[in-house]
CSV table of C-alpha atoms and ligand atoms in Angstrom, one decimal:
chain,number,residue,atom,x,y,z
A,1,MET,CA,1.4,115.3,43.7
A,2,GLY,CA,-0.6,118.9,42.6
A,3,PHE,CA,0.1,120.3,39.1
A,4,GLU,CA,2.1,123.5,41.5
A,5,GLU,CA,4.5,120.4,42.4
A,6,GLU,CA,4.7,118.5,39.0
A,7,ARG,CA,5.5,122.1,37.0
A,8,ARG,CA,8.0,122.9,39.5
A,9,ARG,CA,9.7,119.4,38.9
A,10,LEU,CA,9.3,119.5,35.0
A,11,VAL,CA,11.4,123.4,34.8
A,12,SER,CA,14.6,121.5,37.6
A,13,LYS,CA,14.3,118.9,35.0
A,14,LEU,CA,15.1,121.4,32.0
A,15,ILE,CA,17.2,123.4,33.8
A,16,ARG,CA,19.5,120.0,34.8
A,17,GLU,CA,19.5,119.5,31.5
A,18,GLY,CA,21.0,123.1,30.2
A,19,ILE,CA,17.6,123.6,28.8
A,20,LEU,CA,15.9,126.3,30.0
A,21,LYS,CA,18.7,128.7,31.6
A,22,SER,CA,17.4,132.5,31.7
A,23,LYS,CA,15.6,134.1,34.7
A,24,GLU,CA,12.4,135.3,32.3
A,25,VAL,CA,12.1,132.4,30.6
A,26,ILE,CA,12.3,130.1,33.9
A,27,ASP,CA,10.4,132.5,35.4
A,28,ALA,CA,7.0,132.1,33.0
A,29,PHE,CA,7.9,128.2,32.7
A,30,LEU,CA,6.9,128.4,37.0
A,31,LYS,CA,3.4,131.0,36.1
A,32,VAL,CA,1.8,129.4,33.0
A,33,PRO,CA,-0.4,126.4,34.2
A,34,ARG,CA,0.3,124.3,31.2
A,35,GLU,CA,-2.8,122.1,32.7
A,36,GLU,CA,-4.9,125.0,31.5
A,37,PHE,CA,-3.7,124.1,27.8
A,38,VAL,CA,-4.5,120.0,27.1
A,39,PRO,CA,-7.2,118.8,26.3
A,40,ARG,CA,-9.2,117.9,29.6
A,41,HIS,CA,-9.3,113.5,30.0
A,42,LEU,CA,-5.4,114.8,29.2
A,43,LYS,CA,-4.2,116.7,32.1
A,44,ARG,CA,-2.6,114.1,34.2
A,45,LEU,CA,-0.2,114.0,31.7
A,46,ALA,CA,0.2,117.9,31.5
A,47,TYR,CA,4.2,117.8,32.7
A,48,ALA,CA,5.0,114.9,31.1
A,49,ASP,CA,7.9,115.8,28.0
A,50,MET,CA,6.2,115.3,25.5
A,51,PRO,CA,3.7,116.8,22.4
A,52,LEU,CA,-0.2,116.2,23.7
A,53,PRO,CA,-2.5,115.9,21.0
A,54,ILE,CA,-4.9,119.3,20.6
A,55,GLY,CA,-7.3,117.5,18.2
A,56,HIS,CA,-8.0,118.2,14.5
A,57,GLY,CA,-3.9,116.4,13.7
A,58,GLN,CA,-2.1,119.3,15.6
A,59,THR,CA,-0.4,118.6,19.0
A,60,ILE,CA,0.7,121.0,22.0
A,61,SER,CA,4.6,120.8,21.4
A,62,ALA,CA,6.8,118.8,24.7
A,63,PRO,CA,7.7,121.3,27.0
A,64,HIS,CA,11.4,120.6,26.2
A,65,MET,CA,11.0,122.1,23.0
A,66,VAL,CA,8.8,125.1,24.4
A,67,ALA,CA,11.9,125.7,26.2
A,68,ILE,CA,14.6,125.6,23.3
A,69,MET,CA,12.5,127.7,21.2
A,70,THR,CA,11.6,129.9,23.6
A,71,GLU,CA,15.6,130.5,25.5
A,72,ALA,CA,16.2,130.6,20.7
A,73,LEU,CA,13.8,133.7,20.6
A,74,ALA,CA,15.8,135.4,23.8
A,75,PRO,CA,12.0,137.7,24.3
A,76,ARG,CA,12.2,140.3,26.6
A,77,LYS,CA,9.6,143.2,28.2
A,78,GLY,CA,7.5,145.2,26.1
A,79,ASN,CA,8.5,143.3,23.0
A,80,LYS,CA,5.9,142.9,20.0
A,81,VAL,CA,5.8,138.8,19.0
A,82,LEU,CA,4.1,137.2,16.1
A,83,GLU,CA,3.1,133.9,16.1
A,84,VAL,CA,2.5,131.4,13.9
A,85,GLY,CA,0.9,128.0,14.9
A,86,THR,CA,-1.0,128.8,18.3
A,87,GLY,CA,-3.0,125.4,18.2
A,88,SER,CA,-3.5,125.2,22.6
A,89,GLY,CA,-1.9,129.2,23.4
A,90,TYR,CA,0.5,127.2,25.9
A,91,GLN,CA,3.5,129.1,23.8
A,92,ALA,CA,1.7,132.9,23.6
A,93,ALA,CA,1.0,132.8,27.3
A,94,ILE,CA,4.9,131.5,27.7
A,95,LEU,CA,5.6,135.1,25.2
A,96,ALA,CA,2.8,137.1,27.2
A,97,GLU,CA,4.1,136.0,30.6
A,98,ILE,CA,7.1,137.5,29.5
A,99,VAL,CA,6.5,140.3,27.9
A,100,GLY,CA,4.3,141.8,29.9
A,101,ASP,CA,2.2,144.6,29.8
A,102,GLU,CA,4.2,147.0,27.5
A,103,GLY,CA,4.1,144.2,25.1
A,104,HIS,CA,1.6,142.1,23.5
A,105,VAL,CA,1.6,138.7,21.2
A,106,TRP,CA,-0.4,138.0,17.8
A,107,THR,CA,-1.3,134.7,17.3
A,108,ILE,CA,-2.5,132.7,14.1
A,109,GLU,CA,-3.7,129.7,14.1
A,110,ARG,CA,-5.4,127.8,10.2
A,111,ILE,CA,-7.8,125.5,12.1
A,112,PRO,CA,-10.7,127.9,13.7
A,113,ALA,CA,-11.4,125.2,16.1
A,114,LEU,CA,-8.2,125.3,17.5
A,115,ALA,CA,-8.2,128.6,17.9
A,116,GLU,CA,-11.2,129.1,19.6
A,117,PHE,CA,-9.9,125.7,22.0
A,118,ALA,CA,-6.4,128.6,22.8
A,119,ARG,CA,-9.0,131.5,23.5
A,120,GLU,CA,-10.5,130.1,26.5
A,121,ASN,CA,-7.6,128.5,27.6
A,122,LEU,CA,-6.0,132.0,27.3
A,123,ARG,CA,-9.3,133.7,28.7
A,124,ARG,CA,-9.2,131.8,31.8
A,125,THR,CA,-6.0,131.1,32.6
A,126,SER,CA,-6.1,135.7,32.7
A,127,TYR,CA,-3.5,136.5,29.6
A,128,ALA,CA,-6.4,137.3,26.8
A,129,ARG,CA,-6.0,140.8,26.7
A,130,ARG,CA,-2.0,140.5,26.3
A,131,VAL,CA,-2.7,137.8,23.3
A,132,THR,CA,-4.3,138.4,19.9
A,133,VAL,CA,-5.6,135.4,19.2
A,134,ILE,CA,-6.0,135.7,14.7
A,135,VAL,CA,-7.8,132.9,11.6
A,136,GLY,CA,-5.5,132.6,9.0
A,137,ASP,CA,-2.7,131.4,7.0
A,138,GLY,CA,0.0,132.4,9.2
A,139,SER,CA,3.2,131.8,6.4
A,140,LYS,CA,1.9,134.8,5.2
A,141,GLY,CA,2.8,136.2,8.7
A,142,TYR,CA,0.0,139.5,9.5
A,143,PRO,CA,1.1,142.9,8.5
A,144,ASP,CA,-1.7,144.6,10.1
A,145,ALA,CA,0.9,145.1,13.6
A,146,MET,CA,4.4,144.8,11.9
A,147,PRO,CA,7.0,144.8,12.7
A,148,TYR,CA,7.6,142.4,15.1
A,149,ASP,CA,10.4,142.8,17.5
A,150,ARG,CA,10.3,138.4,17.8
A,151,ILE,CA,8.7,135.8,15.7
A,152,ILE,CA,8.1,132.0,16.9
A,153,VAL,CA,7.1,129.5,14.4
A,154,THR,CA,5.5,126.5,15.8
A,155,ALA,CA,5.1,124.8,12.2
A,156,ALA,CA,7.5,123.1,10.6
A,157,ALA,CA,8.6,125.5,7.2
A,158,PRO,CA,10.4,124.0,3.7
A,159,ASP,CA,12.5,128.0,3.8
A,160,VAL,CA,11.8,131.1,5.4
A,161,PRO,CA,8.5,132.8,4.4
A,162,GLU,CA,9.9,136.1,2.8
A,163,PRO,CA,6.8,137.3,4.4
A,164,LEU,CA,7.6,137.1,7.9
A,165,ILE,CA,11.6,138.3,7.5
A,166,GLU,CA,9.8,141.6,5.5
A,167,GLN,CA,8.0,142.1,8.9
A,168,LEU,CA,10.8,141.6,11.1
A,169,ALA,CA,11.7,145.5,12.3
A,170,PRO,CA,14.9,146.2,12.2
A,171,GLY,CA,17.3,143.8,15.7
A,172,GLY,CA,14.7,141.5,16.1
A,173,ARG,CA,15.3,138.3,15.5
A,174,LEU,CA,12.9,134.9,14.3
A,175,VAL,CA,13.1,130.9,15.2
A,176,ILE,CA,11.4,128.4,12.6
A,177,PRO,CA,11.8,125.1,12.1
A,178,VAL,CA,13.2,124.5,8.8
A,179,GLY,CA,13.8,121.3,6.7
A,180,ASP,CA,11.4,118.5,4.9
A,181,SER,CA,7.8,117.6,6.1
A,182,PHE,CA,9.9,114.5,8.7
A,183,THR,CA,12.3,116.7,10.0
A,184,GLN,CA,13.8,120.3,10.6
A,185,ARG,CA,15.8,121.8,12.5
A,186,LEU,CA,15.3,124.9,14.4
A,187,LEU,CA,17.0,127.8,12.4
A,188,ILE,CA,17.8,131.3,14.3
A,189,LEU,CA,17.2,134.3,12.1
A,190,GLU,CA,18.6,138.4,12.8
A,191,LYS,CA,17.8,141.3,10.6
A,192,ARG,CA,20.3,143.8,11.7
A,193,HIS,CA,19.8,147.7,12.0
A,194,ASP,CA,21.6,147.7,8.5
A,195,GLY,CA,18.4,144.9,7.8
A,196,SER,CA,21.7,142.1,6.8
A,197,ILE,CA,20.0,138.9,8.0
A,198,ILE,CA,22.3,136.4,10.2
A,199,LYS,CA,20.7,132.9,10.4
A,200,ARG,CA,22.1,130.5,12.0
A,201,TRP,CA,21.5,126.4,12.7
A,202,GLY,CA,20.0,124.9,16.2
A,203,THR,CA,18.9,121.6,17.3
A,204,TYR,CA,16.8,119.0,15.4
A,205,CYS,CA,12.6,118.7,15.3
A,206,VAL,CA,9.7,117.6,14.7
A,207,PHE,CA,7.1,119.8,14.4
A,208,VAL,CA,3.6,119.4,11.7
A,209,PRO,CA,3.8,120.9,8.7
A,210,LEU,CA,3.3,124.8,8.2
A,211,ILE,CA,0.3,124.2,5.9
A,212,GLY,CA,-0.2,127.5,3.4
A,213,GLU,CA,1.0,130.2,0.4
A,214,TYR,CA,4.0,129.9,1.7
A,215,GLY,CA,4.4,126.7,3.3
A,216,PHE,CA,3.7,123.0,2.5
A,217,ARG,CA,0.9,122.5,0.4
A,218,GLU,CA,-2.0,120.4,2.0
A,219,ARG,CA,-1.3,117.2,-0.2
A,220,ASP,CA,2.3,117.2,0.0
A,221,HIS,CA,2.7,116.0,3.7
B,301,SAM,N1,2.2,126.7,19.5
B,301,SAM,C1,1.2,125.8,19.8
B,301,SAM,C2,0.9,125.6,21.7
B,301,SAM,O1,2.0,126.0,22.1
B,301,SAM,O2,0.0,124.7,21.6
B,301,SAM,C3,1.7,123.9,19.0
B,301,SAM,C4,1.3,124.6,18.0
B,301,SAM,S1,2.0,123.2,16.1
B,301,SAM,C5,2.8,122.2,16.8
B,301,SAM,C6,1.1,123.4,15.2
B,301,SAM,C7,-0.1,124.7,15.2
B,301,SAM,O3,0.5,125.1,13.9
B,301,SAM,C8,-0.9,124.1,14.4
B,301,SAM,O4,-2.5,124.2,15.0
B,301,SAM,C9,-1.4,124.4,13.2
B,301,SAM,O5,-3.2,123.7,13.3
B,301,SAM,C10,-1.0,125.6,13.1
B,301,SAM,N2,-0.8,126.3,11.5
B,301,SAM,C11,-0.3,125.2,10.4
B,301,SAM,N3,-0.2,125.6,9.3
B,301,SAM,C12,-0.8,127.2,9.4
B,301,SAM,C13,-0.4,128.0,8.8
B,301,SAM,N4,-0.2,128.1,7.7
B,301,SAM,N5,-0.5,129.4,9.5
B,301,SAM,C14,-1.3,129.3,10.6
B,301,SAM,N6,-1.2,127.9,11.4
B,301,SAM,C15,-1.0,127.0,11.2
């Protein structure tokens, strides 16, 4: 079976399970080649619904977790999106596919070698012009391009970093796994147009820690 057929099967499974729901997210999953975002020797596992190692002790999240987070984020065409935790660049590519040429994705990674891995993957798959990869501590956000319509954090935080709330546009939405460094729960935060904040909890999950000024300290985990 070729990668395209494997991709279609994975998408059908995620739809059957009620995880993939909206047309935008389904179309993006059908389009972005996950095999281009995993290390070469793991390509045959690209469409297994599991996280895979990408080096430096980090992972590309399992497809069902990317699906859950993207559905919760509800990105739209033309949105400005900030991702914290670039990893392989796969989540950024899914977001770039949805926001289209009218939108843009800024994604921050603290490990320079992974930022370079993501840049190459994004270049090869032609998403590079819609995605800016930055090296830095994303727990402080990226004020240079604020405000963002959507912010997604793909590493576990002890709480929602205050700078991310500040950098969210009115009417915007932020999705982040919050908990200790072993298990977390997704938190979906919305900033209303009057500036008030509403929060709701989603599924339990397990992410690698967000390490930085507003995350965990390196020795905490
Ligand atoms: N979204 C990624 C993908 O699609 O492959 C998976 C992200 S991986 C689960 C979490 C990433 O967050 C790791 O690459 C890790 O180095 C990064 N990270 C942890 N703390 C960070 C911080 N303060 N700023 C930016 N990136 C951070």
